[in-house]
C-alpha positions as a Python dict, from the first residue, in 0.01 Angstrom:
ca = {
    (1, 'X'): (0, 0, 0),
    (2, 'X'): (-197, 248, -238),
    (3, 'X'): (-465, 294, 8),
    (4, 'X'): (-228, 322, 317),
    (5, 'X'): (-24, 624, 125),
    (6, 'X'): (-320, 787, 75),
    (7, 'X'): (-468, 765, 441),
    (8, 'X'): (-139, 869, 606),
    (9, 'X'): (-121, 1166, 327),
    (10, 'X'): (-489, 1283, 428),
    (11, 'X'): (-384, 1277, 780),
    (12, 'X'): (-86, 1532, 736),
    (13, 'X'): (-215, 1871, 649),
    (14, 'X'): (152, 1973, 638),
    (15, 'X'): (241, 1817, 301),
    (16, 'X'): (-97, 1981, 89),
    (17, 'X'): (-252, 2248, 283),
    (18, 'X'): (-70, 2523, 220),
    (19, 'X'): (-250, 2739, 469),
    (20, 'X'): (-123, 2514, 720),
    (21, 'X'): (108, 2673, 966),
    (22, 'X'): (406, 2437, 914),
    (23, 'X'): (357, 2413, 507),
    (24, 'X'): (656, 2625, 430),
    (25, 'X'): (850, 2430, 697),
    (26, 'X'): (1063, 2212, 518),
    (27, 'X'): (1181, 2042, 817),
    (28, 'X'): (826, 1978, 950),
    (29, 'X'): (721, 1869, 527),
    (30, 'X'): (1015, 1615, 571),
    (31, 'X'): (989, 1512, 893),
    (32, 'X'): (601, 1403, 819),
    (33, 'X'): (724, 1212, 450),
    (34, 'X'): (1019, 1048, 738),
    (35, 'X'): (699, 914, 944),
    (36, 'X'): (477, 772, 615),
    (37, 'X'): (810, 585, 493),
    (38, 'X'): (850, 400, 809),
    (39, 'X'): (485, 266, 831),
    (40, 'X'): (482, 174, 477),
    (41, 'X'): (851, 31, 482),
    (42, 'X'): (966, 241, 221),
    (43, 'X'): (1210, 466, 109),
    (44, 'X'): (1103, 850, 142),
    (45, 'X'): (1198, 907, -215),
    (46, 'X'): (943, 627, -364),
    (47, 'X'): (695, 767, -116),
    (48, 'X'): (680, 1090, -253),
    (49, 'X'): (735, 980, -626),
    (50, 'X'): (362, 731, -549),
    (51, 'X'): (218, 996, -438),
    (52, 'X'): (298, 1261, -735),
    (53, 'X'): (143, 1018, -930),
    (54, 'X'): (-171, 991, -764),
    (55, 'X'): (-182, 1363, -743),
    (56, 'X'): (-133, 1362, -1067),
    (57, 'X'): (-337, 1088, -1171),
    (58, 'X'): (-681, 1222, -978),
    (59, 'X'): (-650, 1564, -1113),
    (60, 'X'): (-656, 1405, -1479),
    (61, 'X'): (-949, 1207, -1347),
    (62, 'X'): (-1124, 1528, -1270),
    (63, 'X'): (-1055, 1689, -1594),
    (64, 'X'): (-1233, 1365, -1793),
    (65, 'X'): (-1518, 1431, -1549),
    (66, 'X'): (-1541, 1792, -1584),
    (67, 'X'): (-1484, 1749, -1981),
    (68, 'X'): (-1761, 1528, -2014),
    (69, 'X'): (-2025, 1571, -2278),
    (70, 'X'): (-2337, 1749, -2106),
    (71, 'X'): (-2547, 1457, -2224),
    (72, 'X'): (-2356, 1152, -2156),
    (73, 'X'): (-2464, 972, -1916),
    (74, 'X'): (-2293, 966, -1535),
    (75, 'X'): (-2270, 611, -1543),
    (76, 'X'): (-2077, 585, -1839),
    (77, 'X'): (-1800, 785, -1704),
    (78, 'X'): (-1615, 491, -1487),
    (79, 'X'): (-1430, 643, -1175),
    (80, 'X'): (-1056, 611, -1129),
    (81, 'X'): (-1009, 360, -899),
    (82, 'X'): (-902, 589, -604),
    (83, 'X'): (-1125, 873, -696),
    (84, 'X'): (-1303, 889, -338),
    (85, 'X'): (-989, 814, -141),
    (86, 'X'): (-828, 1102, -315),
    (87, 'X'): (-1164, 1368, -279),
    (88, 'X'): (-1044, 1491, 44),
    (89, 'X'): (-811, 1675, -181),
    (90, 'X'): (-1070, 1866, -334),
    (91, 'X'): (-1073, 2208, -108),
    (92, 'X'): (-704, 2238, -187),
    (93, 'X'): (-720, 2226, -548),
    (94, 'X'): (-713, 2518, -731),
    (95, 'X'): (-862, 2513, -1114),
    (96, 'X'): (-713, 2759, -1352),
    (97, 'X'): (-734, 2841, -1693),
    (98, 'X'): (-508, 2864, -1984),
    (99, 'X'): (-490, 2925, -2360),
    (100, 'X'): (-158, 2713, -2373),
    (101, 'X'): (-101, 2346, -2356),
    (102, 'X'): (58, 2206, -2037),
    (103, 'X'): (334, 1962, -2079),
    (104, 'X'): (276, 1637, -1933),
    (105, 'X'): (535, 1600, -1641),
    (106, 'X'): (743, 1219, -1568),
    (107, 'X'): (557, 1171, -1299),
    (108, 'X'): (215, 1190, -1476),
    (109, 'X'): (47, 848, -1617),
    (110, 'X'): (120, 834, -1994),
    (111, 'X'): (-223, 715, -2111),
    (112, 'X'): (-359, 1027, -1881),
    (113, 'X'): (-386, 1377, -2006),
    (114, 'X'): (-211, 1689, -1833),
    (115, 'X'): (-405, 1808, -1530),
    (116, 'X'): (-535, 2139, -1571),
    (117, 'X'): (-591, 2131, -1169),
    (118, 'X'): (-290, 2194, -953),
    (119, 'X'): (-196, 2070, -609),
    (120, 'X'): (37, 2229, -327),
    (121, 'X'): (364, 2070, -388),
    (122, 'X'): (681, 2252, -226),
    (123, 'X'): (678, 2622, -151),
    (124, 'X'): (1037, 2674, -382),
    (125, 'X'): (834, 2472, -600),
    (126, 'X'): (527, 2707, -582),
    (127, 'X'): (757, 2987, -644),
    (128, 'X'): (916, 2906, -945),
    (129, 'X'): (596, 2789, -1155),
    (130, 'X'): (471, 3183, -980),
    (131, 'X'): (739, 3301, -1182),
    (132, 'X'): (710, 3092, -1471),
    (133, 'X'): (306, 3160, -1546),
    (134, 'X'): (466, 3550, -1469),
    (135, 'X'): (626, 3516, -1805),
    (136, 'X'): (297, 3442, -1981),
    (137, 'X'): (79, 3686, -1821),
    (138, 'X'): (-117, 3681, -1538),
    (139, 'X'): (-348, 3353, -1520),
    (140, 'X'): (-741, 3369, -1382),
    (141, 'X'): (-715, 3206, -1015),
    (142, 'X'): (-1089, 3270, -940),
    (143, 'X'): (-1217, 2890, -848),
    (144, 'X'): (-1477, 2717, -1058),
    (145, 'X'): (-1761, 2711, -796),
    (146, 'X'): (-1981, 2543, -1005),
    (147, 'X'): (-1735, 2241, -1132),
    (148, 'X'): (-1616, 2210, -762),
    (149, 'X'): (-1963, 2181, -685),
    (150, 'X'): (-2010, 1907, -939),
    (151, 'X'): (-1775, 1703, -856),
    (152, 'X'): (-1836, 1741, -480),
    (153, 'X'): (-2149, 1599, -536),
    (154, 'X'): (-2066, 1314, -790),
    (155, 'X'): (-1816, 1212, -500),
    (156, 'X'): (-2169, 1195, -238),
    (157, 'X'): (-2311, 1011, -544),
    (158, 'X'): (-2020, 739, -509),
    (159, 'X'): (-2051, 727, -111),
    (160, 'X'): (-2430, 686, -148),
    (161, 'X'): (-2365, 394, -366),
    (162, 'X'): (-2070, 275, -147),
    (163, 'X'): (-2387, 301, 171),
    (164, 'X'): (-2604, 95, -40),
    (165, 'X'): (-2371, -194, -62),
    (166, 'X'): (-2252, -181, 325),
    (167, 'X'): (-2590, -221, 382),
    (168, 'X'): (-2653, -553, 226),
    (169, 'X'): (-2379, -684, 431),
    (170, 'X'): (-2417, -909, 699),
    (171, 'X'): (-2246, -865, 1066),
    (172, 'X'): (-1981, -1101, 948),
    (173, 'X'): (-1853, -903, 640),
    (174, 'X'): (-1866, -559, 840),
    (175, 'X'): (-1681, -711, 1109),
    (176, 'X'): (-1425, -842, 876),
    (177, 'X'): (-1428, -521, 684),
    (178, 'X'): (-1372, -351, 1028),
    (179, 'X'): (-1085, -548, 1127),
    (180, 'X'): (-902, -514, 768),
    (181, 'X'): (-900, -160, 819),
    (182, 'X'): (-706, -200, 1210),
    (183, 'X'): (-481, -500, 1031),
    (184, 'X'): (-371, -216, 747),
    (185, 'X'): (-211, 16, 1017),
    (186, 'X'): (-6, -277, 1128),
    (187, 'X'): (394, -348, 1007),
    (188, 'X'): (341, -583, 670),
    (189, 'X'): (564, -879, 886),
    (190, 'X'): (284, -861, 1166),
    (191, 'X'): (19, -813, 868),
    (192, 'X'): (106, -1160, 710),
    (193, 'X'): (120, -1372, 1049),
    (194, 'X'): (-253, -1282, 1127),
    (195, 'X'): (-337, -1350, 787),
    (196, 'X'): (-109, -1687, 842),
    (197, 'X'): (-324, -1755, 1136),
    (198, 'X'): (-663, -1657, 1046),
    (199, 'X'): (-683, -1877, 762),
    (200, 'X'): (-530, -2213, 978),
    (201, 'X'): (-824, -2163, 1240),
    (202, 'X'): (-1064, -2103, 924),
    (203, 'X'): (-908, -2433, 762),
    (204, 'X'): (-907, -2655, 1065),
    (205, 'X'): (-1284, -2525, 1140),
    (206, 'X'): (-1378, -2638, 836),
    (207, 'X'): (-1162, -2920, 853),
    (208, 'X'): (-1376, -3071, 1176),
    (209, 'X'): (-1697, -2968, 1020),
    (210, 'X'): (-1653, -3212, 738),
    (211, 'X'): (-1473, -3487, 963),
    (212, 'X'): (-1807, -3424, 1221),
    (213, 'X'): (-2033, -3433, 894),
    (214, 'X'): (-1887, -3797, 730),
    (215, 'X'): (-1952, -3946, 1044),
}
């Protein structure tokens, strides 16, 4: 379900990009959370509460990678299991810096750190940490070219890698890999009946192979 939440996410602009025409439209932000919690079979609250915590959870990601020691090695530094799902996020991020510790919110993992990267939530929400960082003076919003840069190009690392494998695939694992990803966009009922099925016609195959082969 993970990777489903993510792909649907990625395919509405509405609820990250807040240059998006329809980001401050809270019917249009609602109505797209409305579609993701039908195709997932969820309720639109736990929808939104997942996703916080993959927000969440990838910018803390990026701060251990950005915080790493300049001569540890890159493949020490294991990637968070959704990493590259979650990189299309990347041009919406904005890094800032501060002098003061950030308070870890609910939603964040409690073995993670605070992220110091922040993501587009709700424009009322937007507003009120504006006036909040007010308070404490005015923060530096100029992006990290270089760090975005970085990890733009540890995330090509990871697809090269991800390229390498494909490759030693045969045409039977890329079609099943193909066909995984059209069986994901289906309702979970219709999900487990093909599953149901496939694995009867790959039992009985192998069922008349070893009948054919004892004879």
């Amino acid at each position: 379900m993970t990777d489903d939440l993510i792909e649907l996410v990625r395919q509405r602009k509405v609820i990250y990009d807040s240059k998006c025409k329809d980001y401050k439209d809270n019917f249009m932000r609602n109505a797209a959370w409305e579609e993701i919690a039908e195709i997932l079979e969820q309720p639109v609250n736990k929808c939104k509460d997942d996703w916080a915590k993959l927000r969440n959870a990838f910018a803390s990601a990026l701060k251990r990678r950005r915080n790493k020691k300049s001569g540890q090695a890159a493949a020490a530094l294991v990637p968070w299991k959704y990493e590259e799902n979650m990189s299309f996020l990347l041009p919406y991020m904005e890094c800032r810096s501060t002098k003061t510790n950030v308070t870890t919110t609910p939603e964040s993992p409690p073995t993670e750190e605070s992220p110091d990267e922040s993501l587009p939530e709700s424009p009322s929400t937007s507003r009120s940490q504006s006036q909040s960082r007010s308070s404490r003076g005015k923060p530096n919003k100029e992006p990290k070219l270089q760090e975005l840069y970085d990890l733009m190009k540890s995330f090509q690392d990871l697809r090269r890698q991800k390229q390498n494998f494909r490759q030693d695939m045969d045409e039977t694992d890329l079609f099943f890999l193909s066909m995984s990803k059209e069986l994901k966009a289906l309702p979970k009922l219709e999900q487990t009946k093909i599953k149901l099925d496939l694995h009867t016609a790959i039992s009985q195959a192998l069922i008349r192979q070893l009948e054919h082969r004892d004879k």
